[in-house]
mmCIF file with all atom_site columns, C-alpha atoms in Angstrom:
data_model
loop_
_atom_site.group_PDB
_atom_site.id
_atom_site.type_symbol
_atom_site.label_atom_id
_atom_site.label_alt_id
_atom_site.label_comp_id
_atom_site.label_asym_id
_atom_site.label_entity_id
_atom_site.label_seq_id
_atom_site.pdbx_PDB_ins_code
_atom_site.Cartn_x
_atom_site.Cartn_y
_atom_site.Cartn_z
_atom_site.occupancy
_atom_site.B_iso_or_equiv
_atom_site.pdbx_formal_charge
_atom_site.auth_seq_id
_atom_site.auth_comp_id
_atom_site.auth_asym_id
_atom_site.auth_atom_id
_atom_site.pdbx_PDB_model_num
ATOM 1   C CA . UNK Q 1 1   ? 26.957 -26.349 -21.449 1.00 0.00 ? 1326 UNK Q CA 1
ATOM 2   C CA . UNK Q 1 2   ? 27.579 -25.094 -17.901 1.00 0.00 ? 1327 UNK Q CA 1
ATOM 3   C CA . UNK Q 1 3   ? 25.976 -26.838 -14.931 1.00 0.00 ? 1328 UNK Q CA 1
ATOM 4   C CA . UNK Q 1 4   ? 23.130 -25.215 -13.541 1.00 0.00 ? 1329 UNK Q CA 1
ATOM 5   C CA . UNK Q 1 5   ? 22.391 -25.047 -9.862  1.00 0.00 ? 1330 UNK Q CA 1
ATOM 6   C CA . UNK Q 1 6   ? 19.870 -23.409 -7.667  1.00 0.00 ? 1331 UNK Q CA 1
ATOM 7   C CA . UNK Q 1 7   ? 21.266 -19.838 -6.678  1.00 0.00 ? 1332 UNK Q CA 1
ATOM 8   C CA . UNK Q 1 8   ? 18.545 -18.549 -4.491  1.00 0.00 ? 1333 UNK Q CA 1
ATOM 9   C CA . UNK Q 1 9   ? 14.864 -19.083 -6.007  1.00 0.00 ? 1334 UNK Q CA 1
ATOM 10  C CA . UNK Q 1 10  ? 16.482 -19.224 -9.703  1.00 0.00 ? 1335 UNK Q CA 1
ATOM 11  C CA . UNK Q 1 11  ? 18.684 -21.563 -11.422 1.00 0.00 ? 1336 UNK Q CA 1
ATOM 12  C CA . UNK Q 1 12  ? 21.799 -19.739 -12.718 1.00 0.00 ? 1337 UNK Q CA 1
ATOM 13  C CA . UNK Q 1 13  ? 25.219 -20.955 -14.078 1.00 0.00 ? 1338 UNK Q CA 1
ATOM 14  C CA . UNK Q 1 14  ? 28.404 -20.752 -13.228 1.00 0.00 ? 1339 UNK Q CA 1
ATOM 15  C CA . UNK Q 1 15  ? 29.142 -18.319 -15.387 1.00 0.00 ? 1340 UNK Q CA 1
ATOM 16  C CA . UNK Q 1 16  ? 25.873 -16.225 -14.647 1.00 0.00 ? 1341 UNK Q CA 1
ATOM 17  C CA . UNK Q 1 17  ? 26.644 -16.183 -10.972 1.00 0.00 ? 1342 UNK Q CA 1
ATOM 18  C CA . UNK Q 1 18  ? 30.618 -15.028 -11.864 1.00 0.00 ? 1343 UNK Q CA 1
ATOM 19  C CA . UNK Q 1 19  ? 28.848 -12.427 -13.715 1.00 0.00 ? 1344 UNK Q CA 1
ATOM 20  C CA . UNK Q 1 20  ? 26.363 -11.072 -11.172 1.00 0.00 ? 1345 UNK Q CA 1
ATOM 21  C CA . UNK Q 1 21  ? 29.997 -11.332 -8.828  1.00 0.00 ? 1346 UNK Q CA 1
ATOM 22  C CA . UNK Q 1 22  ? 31.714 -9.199  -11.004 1.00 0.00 ? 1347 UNK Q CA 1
ATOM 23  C CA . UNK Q 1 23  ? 28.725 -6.662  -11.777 1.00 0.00 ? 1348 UNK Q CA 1
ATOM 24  C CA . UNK Q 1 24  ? 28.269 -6.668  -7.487  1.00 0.00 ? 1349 UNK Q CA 1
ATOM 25  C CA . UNK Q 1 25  ? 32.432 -5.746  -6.792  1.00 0.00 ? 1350 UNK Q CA 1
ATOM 26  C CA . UNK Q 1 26  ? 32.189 -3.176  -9.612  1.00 0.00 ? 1351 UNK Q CA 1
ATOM 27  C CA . UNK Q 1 27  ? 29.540 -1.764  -7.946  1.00 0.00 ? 1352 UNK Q CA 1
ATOM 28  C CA . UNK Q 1 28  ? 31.051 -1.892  -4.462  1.00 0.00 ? 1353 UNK Q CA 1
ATOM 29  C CA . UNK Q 1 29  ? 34.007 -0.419  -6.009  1.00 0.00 ? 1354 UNK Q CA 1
ATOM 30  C CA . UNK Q 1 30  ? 32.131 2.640   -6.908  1.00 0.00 ? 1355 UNK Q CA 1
ATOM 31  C CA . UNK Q 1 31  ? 30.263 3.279   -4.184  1.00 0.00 ? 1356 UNK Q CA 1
ATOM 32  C CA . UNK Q 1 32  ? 33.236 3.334   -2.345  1.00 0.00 ? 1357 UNK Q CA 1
ATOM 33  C CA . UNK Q 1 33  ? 35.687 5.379   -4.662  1.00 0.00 ? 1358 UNK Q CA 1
ATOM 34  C CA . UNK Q 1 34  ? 33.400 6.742   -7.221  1.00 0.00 ? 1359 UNK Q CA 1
ATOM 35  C CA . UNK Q 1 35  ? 35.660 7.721   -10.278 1.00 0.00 ? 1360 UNK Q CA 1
ATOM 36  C CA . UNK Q 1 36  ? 34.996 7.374   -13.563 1.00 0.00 ? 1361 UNK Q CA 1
ATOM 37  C CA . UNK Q 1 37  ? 37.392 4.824   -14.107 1.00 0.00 ? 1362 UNK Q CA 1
ATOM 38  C CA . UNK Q 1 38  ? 35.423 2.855   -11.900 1.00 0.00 ? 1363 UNK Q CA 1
ATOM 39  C CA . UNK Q 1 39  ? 32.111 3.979   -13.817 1.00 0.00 ? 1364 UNK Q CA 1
ATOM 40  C CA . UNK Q 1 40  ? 33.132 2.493   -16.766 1.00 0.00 ? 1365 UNK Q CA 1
ATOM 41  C CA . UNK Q 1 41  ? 34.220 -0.774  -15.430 1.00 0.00 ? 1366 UNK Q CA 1
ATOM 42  C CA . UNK Q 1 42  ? 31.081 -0.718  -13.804 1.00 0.00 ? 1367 UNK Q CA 1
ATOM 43  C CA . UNK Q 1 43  ? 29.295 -0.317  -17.113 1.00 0.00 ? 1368 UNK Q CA 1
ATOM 44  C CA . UNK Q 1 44  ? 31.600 -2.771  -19.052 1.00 0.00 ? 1369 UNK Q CA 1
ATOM 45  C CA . UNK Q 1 45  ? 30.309 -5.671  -16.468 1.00 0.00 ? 1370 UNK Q CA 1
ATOM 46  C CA . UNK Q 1 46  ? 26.737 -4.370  -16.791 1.00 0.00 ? 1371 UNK Q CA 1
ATOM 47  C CA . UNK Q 1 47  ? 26.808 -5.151  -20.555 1.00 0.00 ? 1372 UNK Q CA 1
ATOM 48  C CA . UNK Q 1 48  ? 27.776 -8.506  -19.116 1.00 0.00 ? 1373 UNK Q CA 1
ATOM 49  C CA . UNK Q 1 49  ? 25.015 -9.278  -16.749 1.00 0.00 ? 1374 UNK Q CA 1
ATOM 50  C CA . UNK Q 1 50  ? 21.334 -9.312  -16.103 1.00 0.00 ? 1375 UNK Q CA 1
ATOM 51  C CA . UNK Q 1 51  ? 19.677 -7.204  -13.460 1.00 0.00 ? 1376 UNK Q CA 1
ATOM 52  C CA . UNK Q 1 52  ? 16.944 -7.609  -10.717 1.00 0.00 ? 1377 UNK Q CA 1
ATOM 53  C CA . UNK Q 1 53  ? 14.123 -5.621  -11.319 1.00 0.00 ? 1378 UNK Q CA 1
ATOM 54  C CA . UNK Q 1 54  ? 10.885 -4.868  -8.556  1.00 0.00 ? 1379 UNK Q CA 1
ATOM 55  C CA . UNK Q 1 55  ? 7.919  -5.013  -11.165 1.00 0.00 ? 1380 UNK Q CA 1
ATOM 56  C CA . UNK Q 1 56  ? 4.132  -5.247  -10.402 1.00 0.00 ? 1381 UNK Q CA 1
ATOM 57  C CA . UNK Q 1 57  ? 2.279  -7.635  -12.861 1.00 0.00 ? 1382 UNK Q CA 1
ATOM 58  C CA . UNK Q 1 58  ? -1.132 -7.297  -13.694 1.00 0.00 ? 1383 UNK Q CA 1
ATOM 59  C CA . UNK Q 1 59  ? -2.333 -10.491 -15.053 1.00 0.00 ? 1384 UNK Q CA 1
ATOM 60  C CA . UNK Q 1 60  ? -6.034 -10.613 -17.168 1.00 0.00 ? 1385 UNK Q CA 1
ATOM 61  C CA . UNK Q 1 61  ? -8.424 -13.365 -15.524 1.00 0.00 ? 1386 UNK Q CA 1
ATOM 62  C CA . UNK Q 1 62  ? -8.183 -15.890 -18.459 1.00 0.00 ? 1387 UNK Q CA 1
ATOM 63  C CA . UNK Q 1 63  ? -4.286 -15.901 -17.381 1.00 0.00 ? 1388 UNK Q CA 1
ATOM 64  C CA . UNK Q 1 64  ? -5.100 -16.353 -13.646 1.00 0.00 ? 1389 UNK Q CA 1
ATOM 65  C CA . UNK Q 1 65  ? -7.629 -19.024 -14.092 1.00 0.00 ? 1390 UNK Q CA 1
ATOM 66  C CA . UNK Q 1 66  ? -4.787 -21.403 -16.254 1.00 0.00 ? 1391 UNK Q CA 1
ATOM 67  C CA . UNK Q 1 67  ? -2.633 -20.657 -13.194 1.00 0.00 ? 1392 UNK Q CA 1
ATOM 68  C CA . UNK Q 1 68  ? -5.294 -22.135 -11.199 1.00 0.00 ? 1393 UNK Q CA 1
ATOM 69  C CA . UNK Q 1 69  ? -6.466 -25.096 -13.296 1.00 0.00 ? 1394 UNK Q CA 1
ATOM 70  C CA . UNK Q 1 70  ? -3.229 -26.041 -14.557 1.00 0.00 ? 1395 UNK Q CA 1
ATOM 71  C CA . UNK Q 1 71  ? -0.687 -24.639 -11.684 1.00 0.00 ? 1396 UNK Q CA 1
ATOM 72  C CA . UNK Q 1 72  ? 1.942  -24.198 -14.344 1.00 0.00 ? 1397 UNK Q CA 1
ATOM 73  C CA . UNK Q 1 73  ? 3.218  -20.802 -14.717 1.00 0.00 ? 1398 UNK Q CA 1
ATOM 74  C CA . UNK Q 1 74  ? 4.614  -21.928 -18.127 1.00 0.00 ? 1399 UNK Q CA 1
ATOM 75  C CA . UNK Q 1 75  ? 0.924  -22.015 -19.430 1.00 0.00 ? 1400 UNK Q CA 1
ATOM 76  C CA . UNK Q 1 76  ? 0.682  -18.057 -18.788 1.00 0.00 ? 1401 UNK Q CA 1
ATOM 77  C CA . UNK Q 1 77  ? 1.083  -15.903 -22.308 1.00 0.00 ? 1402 UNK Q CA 1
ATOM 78  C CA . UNK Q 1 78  ? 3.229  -13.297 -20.955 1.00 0.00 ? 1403 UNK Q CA 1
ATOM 79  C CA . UNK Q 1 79  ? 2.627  -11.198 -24.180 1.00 0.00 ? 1404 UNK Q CA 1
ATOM 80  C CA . UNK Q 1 80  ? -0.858 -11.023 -22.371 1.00 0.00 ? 1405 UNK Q CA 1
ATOM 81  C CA . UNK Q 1 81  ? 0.477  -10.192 -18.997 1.00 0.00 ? 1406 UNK Q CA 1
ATOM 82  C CA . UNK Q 1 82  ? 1.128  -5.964  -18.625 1.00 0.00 ? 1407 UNK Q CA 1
ATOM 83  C CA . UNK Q 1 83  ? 4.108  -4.841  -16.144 1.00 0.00 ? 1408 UNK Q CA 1
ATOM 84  C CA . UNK Q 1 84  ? 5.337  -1.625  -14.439 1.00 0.00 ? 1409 UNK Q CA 1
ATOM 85  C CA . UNK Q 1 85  ? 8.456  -0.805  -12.627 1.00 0.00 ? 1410 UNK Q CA 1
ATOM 86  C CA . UNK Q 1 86  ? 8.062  -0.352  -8.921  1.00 0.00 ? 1411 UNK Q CA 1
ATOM 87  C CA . UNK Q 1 87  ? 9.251  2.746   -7.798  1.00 0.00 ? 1412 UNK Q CA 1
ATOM 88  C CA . UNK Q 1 88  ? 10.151 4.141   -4.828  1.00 0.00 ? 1413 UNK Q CA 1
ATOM 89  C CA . UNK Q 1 89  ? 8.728  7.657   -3.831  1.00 0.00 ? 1414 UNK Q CA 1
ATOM 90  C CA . UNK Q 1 90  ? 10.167 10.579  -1.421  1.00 0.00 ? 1415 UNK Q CA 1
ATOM 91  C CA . UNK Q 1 91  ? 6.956  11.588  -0.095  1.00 0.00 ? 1416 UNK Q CA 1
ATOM 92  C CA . UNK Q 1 92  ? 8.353  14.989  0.840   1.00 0.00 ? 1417 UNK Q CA 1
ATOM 93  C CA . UNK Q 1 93  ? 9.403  15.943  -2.535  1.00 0.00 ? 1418 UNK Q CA 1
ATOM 94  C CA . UNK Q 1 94  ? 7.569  13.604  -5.037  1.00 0.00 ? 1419 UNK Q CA 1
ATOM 95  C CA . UNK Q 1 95  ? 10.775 12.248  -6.529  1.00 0.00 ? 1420 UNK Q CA 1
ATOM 96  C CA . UNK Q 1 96  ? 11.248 8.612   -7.853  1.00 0.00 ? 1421 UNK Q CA 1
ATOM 97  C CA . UNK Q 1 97  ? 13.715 6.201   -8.066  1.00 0.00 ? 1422 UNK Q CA 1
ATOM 98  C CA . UNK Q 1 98  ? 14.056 2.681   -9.565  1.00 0.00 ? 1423 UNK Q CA 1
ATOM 99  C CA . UNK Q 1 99  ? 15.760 0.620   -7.613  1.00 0.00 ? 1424 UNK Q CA 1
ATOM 100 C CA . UNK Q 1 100 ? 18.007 -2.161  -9.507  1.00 0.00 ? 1425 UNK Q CA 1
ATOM 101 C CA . UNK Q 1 101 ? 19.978 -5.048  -7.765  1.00 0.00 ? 1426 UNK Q CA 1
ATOM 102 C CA . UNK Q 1 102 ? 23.066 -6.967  -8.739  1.00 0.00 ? 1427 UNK Q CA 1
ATOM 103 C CA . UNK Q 1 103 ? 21.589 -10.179 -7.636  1.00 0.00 ? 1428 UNK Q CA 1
ATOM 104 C CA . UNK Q 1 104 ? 18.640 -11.412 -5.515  1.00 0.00 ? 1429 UNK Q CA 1
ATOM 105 C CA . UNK Q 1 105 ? 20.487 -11.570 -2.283  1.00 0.00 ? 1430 UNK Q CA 1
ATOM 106 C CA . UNK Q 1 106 ? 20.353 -7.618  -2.028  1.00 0.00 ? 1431 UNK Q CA 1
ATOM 107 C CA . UNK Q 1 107 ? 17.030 -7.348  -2.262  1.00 0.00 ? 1432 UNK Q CA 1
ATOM 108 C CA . UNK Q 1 108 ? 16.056 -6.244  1.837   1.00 0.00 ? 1433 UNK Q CA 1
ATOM 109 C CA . UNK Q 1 109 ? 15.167 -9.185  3.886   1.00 0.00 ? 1434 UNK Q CA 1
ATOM 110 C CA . UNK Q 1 110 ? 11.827 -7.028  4.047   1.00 0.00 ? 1435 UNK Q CA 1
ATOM 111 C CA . UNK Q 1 111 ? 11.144 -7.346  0.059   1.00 0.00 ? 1436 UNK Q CA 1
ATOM 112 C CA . UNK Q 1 112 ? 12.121 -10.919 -0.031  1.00 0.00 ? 1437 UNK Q CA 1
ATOM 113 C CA . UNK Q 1 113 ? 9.629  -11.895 3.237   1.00 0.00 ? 1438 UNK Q CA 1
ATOM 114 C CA . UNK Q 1 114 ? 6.676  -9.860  1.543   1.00 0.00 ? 1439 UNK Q CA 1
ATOM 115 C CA . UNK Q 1 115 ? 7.821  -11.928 -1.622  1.00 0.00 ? 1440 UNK Q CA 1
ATOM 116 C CA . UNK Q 1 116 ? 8.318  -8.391  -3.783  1.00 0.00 ? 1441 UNK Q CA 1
ATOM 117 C CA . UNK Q 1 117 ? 8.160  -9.964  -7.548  1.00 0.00 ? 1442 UNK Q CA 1
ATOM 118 C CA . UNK Q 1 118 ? 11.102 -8.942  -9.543  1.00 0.00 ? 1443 UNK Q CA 1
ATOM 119 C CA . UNK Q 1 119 ? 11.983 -9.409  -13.050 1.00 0.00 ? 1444 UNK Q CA 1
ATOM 120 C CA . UNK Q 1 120 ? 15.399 -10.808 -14.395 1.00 0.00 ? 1445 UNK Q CA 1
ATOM 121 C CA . UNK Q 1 121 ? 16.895 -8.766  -18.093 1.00 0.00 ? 1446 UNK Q CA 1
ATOM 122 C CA . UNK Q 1 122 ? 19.746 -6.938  -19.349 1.00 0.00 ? 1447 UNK Q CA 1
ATOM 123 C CA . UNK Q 1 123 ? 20.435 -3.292  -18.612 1.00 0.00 ? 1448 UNK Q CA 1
ATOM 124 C CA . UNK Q 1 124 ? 20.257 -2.285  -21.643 1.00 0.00 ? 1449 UNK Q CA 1
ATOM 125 C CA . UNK Q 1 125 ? 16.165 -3.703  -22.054 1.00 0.00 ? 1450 UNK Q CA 1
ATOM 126 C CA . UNK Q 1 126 ? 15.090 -1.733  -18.793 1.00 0.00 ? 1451 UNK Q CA 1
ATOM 127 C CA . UNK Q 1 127 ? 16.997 1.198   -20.502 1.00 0.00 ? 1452 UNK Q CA 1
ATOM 128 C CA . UNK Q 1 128 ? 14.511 0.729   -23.417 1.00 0.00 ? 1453 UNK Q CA 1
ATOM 129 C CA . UNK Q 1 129 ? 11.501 0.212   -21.101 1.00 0.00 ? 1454 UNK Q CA 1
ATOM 130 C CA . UNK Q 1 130 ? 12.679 3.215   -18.980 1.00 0.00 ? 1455 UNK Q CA 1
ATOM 131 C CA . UNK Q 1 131 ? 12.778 5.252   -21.988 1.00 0.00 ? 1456 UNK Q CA 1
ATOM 132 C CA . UNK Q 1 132 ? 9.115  5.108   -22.938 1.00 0.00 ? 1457 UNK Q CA 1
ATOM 133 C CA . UNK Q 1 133 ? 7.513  6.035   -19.487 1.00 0.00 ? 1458 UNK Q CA 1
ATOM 134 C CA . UNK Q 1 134 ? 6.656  9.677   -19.178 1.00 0.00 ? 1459 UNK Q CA 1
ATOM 135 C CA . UNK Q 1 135 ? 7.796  10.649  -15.462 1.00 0.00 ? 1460 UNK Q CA 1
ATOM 136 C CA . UNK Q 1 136 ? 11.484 11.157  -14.759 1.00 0.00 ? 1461 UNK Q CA 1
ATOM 137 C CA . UNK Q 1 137 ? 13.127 9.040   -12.235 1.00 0.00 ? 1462 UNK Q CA 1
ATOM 138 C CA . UNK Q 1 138 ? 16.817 7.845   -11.157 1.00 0.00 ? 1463 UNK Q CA 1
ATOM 139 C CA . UNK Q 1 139 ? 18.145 4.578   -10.703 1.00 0.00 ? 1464 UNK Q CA 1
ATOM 140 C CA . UNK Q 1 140 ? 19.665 3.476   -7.782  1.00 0.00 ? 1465 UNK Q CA 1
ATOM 141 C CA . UNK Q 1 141 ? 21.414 0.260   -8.355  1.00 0.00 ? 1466 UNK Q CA 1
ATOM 142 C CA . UNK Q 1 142 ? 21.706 -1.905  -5.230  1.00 0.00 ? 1467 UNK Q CA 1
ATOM 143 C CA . UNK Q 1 143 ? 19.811 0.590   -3.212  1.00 0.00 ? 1468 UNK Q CA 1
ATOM 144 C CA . UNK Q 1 144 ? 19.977 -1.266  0.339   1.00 0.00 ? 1469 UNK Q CA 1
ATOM 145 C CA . UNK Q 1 145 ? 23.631 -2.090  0.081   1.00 0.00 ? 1470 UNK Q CA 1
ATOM 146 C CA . UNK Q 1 146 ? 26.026 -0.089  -1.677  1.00 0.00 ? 1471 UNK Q CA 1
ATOM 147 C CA . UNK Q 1 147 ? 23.989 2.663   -3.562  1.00 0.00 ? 1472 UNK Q CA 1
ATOM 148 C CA . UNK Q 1 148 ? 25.180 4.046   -7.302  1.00 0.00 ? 1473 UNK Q CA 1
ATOM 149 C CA . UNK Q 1 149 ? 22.749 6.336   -8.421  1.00 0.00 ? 1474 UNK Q CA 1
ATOM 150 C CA . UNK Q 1 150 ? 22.405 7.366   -11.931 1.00 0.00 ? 1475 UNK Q CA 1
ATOM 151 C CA . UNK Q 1 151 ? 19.945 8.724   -14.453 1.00 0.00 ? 1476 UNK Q CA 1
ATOM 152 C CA . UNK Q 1 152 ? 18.499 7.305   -17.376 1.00 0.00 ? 1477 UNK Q CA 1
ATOM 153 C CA . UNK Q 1 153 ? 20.861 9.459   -19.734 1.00 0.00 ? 1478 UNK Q CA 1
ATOM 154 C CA . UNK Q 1 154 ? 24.124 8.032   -17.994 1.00 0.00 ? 1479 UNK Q CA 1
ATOM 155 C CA . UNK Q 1 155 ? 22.218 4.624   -17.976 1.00 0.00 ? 1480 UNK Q CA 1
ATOM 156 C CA . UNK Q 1 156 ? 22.391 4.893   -21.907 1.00 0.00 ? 1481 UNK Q CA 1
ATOM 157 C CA . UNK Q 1 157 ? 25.390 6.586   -22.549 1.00 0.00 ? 1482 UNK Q CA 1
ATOM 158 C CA . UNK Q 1 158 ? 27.043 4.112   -20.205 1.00 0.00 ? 1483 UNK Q CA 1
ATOM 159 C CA . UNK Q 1 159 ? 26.311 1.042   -22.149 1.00 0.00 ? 1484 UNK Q CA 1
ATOM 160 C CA . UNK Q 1 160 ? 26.424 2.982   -25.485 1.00 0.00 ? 1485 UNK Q CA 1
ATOM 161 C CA . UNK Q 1 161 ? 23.156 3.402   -26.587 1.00 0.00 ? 1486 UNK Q CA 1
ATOM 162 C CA . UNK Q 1 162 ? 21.677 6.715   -26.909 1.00 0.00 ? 1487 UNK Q CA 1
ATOM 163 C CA . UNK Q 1 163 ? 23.156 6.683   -30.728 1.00 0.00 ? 1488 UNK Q CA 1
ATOM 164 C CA . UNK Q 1 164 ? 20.608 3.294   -31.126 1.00 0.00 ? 1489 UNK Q CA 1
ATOM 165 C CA . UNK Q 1 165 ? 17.941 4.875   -29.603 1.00 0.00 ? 1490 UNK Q CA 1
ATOM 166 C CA . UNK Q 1 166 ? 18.121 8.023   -31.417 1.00 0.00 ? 1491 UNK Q CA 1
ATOM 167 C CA . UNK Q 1 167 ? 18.203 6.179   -34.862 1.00 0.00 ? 1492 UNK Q CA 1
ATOM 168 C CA . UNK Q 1 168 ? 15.515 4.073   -34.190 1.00 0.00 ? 1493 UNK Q CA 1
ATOM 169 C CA . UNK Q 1 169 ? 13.309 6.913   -33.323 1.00 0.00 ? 1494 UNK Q CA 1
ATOM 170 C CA . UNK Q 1 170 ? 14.523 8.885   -36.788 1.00 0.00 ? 1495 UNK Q CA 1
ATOM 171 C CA . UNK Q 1 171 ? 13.480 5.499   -38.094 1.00 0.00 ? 1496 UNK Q CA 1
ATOM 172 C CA . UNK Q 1 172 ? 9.627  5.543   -37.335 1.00 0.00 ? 1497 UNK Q CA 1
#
């Protein structure tokens, strides 16, 4: 087992933070010479790594008053807690995009004073959350930095999963 040490507000290991390294310089790399060489090194250290996610929580009042009485967040049951991504909007045109970051430290010092709450999962699970909403949207992964902009369909295809997707629909 790897020593874990704090690594911003979250306790990640060594080999968690080489991974979120790794995911960030393949993402710098690509933003700065997109090719698709780079895209699919890009992708391959995706598979690798988990992803910061803006979400707004909605928690029921039962939930909130545990919080309250107990101050333990692991009292909450999260199967009872609902979530949505938080997009951004062009107000101009009505388009939306998702933004993703590499790690923590590129959320804007902005989201992080305003304490912005963010979830922490795989690619390929905000792929399958991303698939069931109805609107259309981009991602831009590490918007404020070094922006890589992609849609949902290169999202998949990326880290090979449109073919699981696809079955598992036939399968229903």
């Amino acid at each position: 087992m790897m020593e874990t040490q704090i690594y911003g507000a979250l306790k990640l290991s060594d080999e968690e933070k080489e991974r979120e390294t790794v995911f960030n310089i393949m993402l710098e790399r690509q933003h700065s010479e997109p090719s698709e060489k780079n895209m699919e090194s890009l992708f391959m250290a995706m598979k690798e790594t988990q992803v910061y996610i803006p979400m707004h929580f909605e928690f029921p009042a039962s939930e909130i008053e545990k919080l309250k009485t107990t101050n333990d967040p692991s009292r909450i049951d999260i199967t009872k807690v609902k979530y949505s991504p938080l997009f951004l909007q062009n107000s101009k045109t009505g388009e939306k995009i998702l933004p993703i970051y590499s790690k923590i430290e590129e959320l804007s010092q902005q989201e992080r004073n305003v304490k912005i709450p963010f979830v922490r999962m795989k690619p390929e699970n905000l792929a399958k959350i991303a698939d069931k909403l109805p609107d259309a949207f981009d991602f831009v992964l590490d918007f404020h930095s070094h922006p890589v902009r992609m849609t949902l369909d290169e999202l998949m295809e990326g880290l090979g999963l449109e073919e699981s997707f696809e079955e598992s629909a036939e399968d229903q």
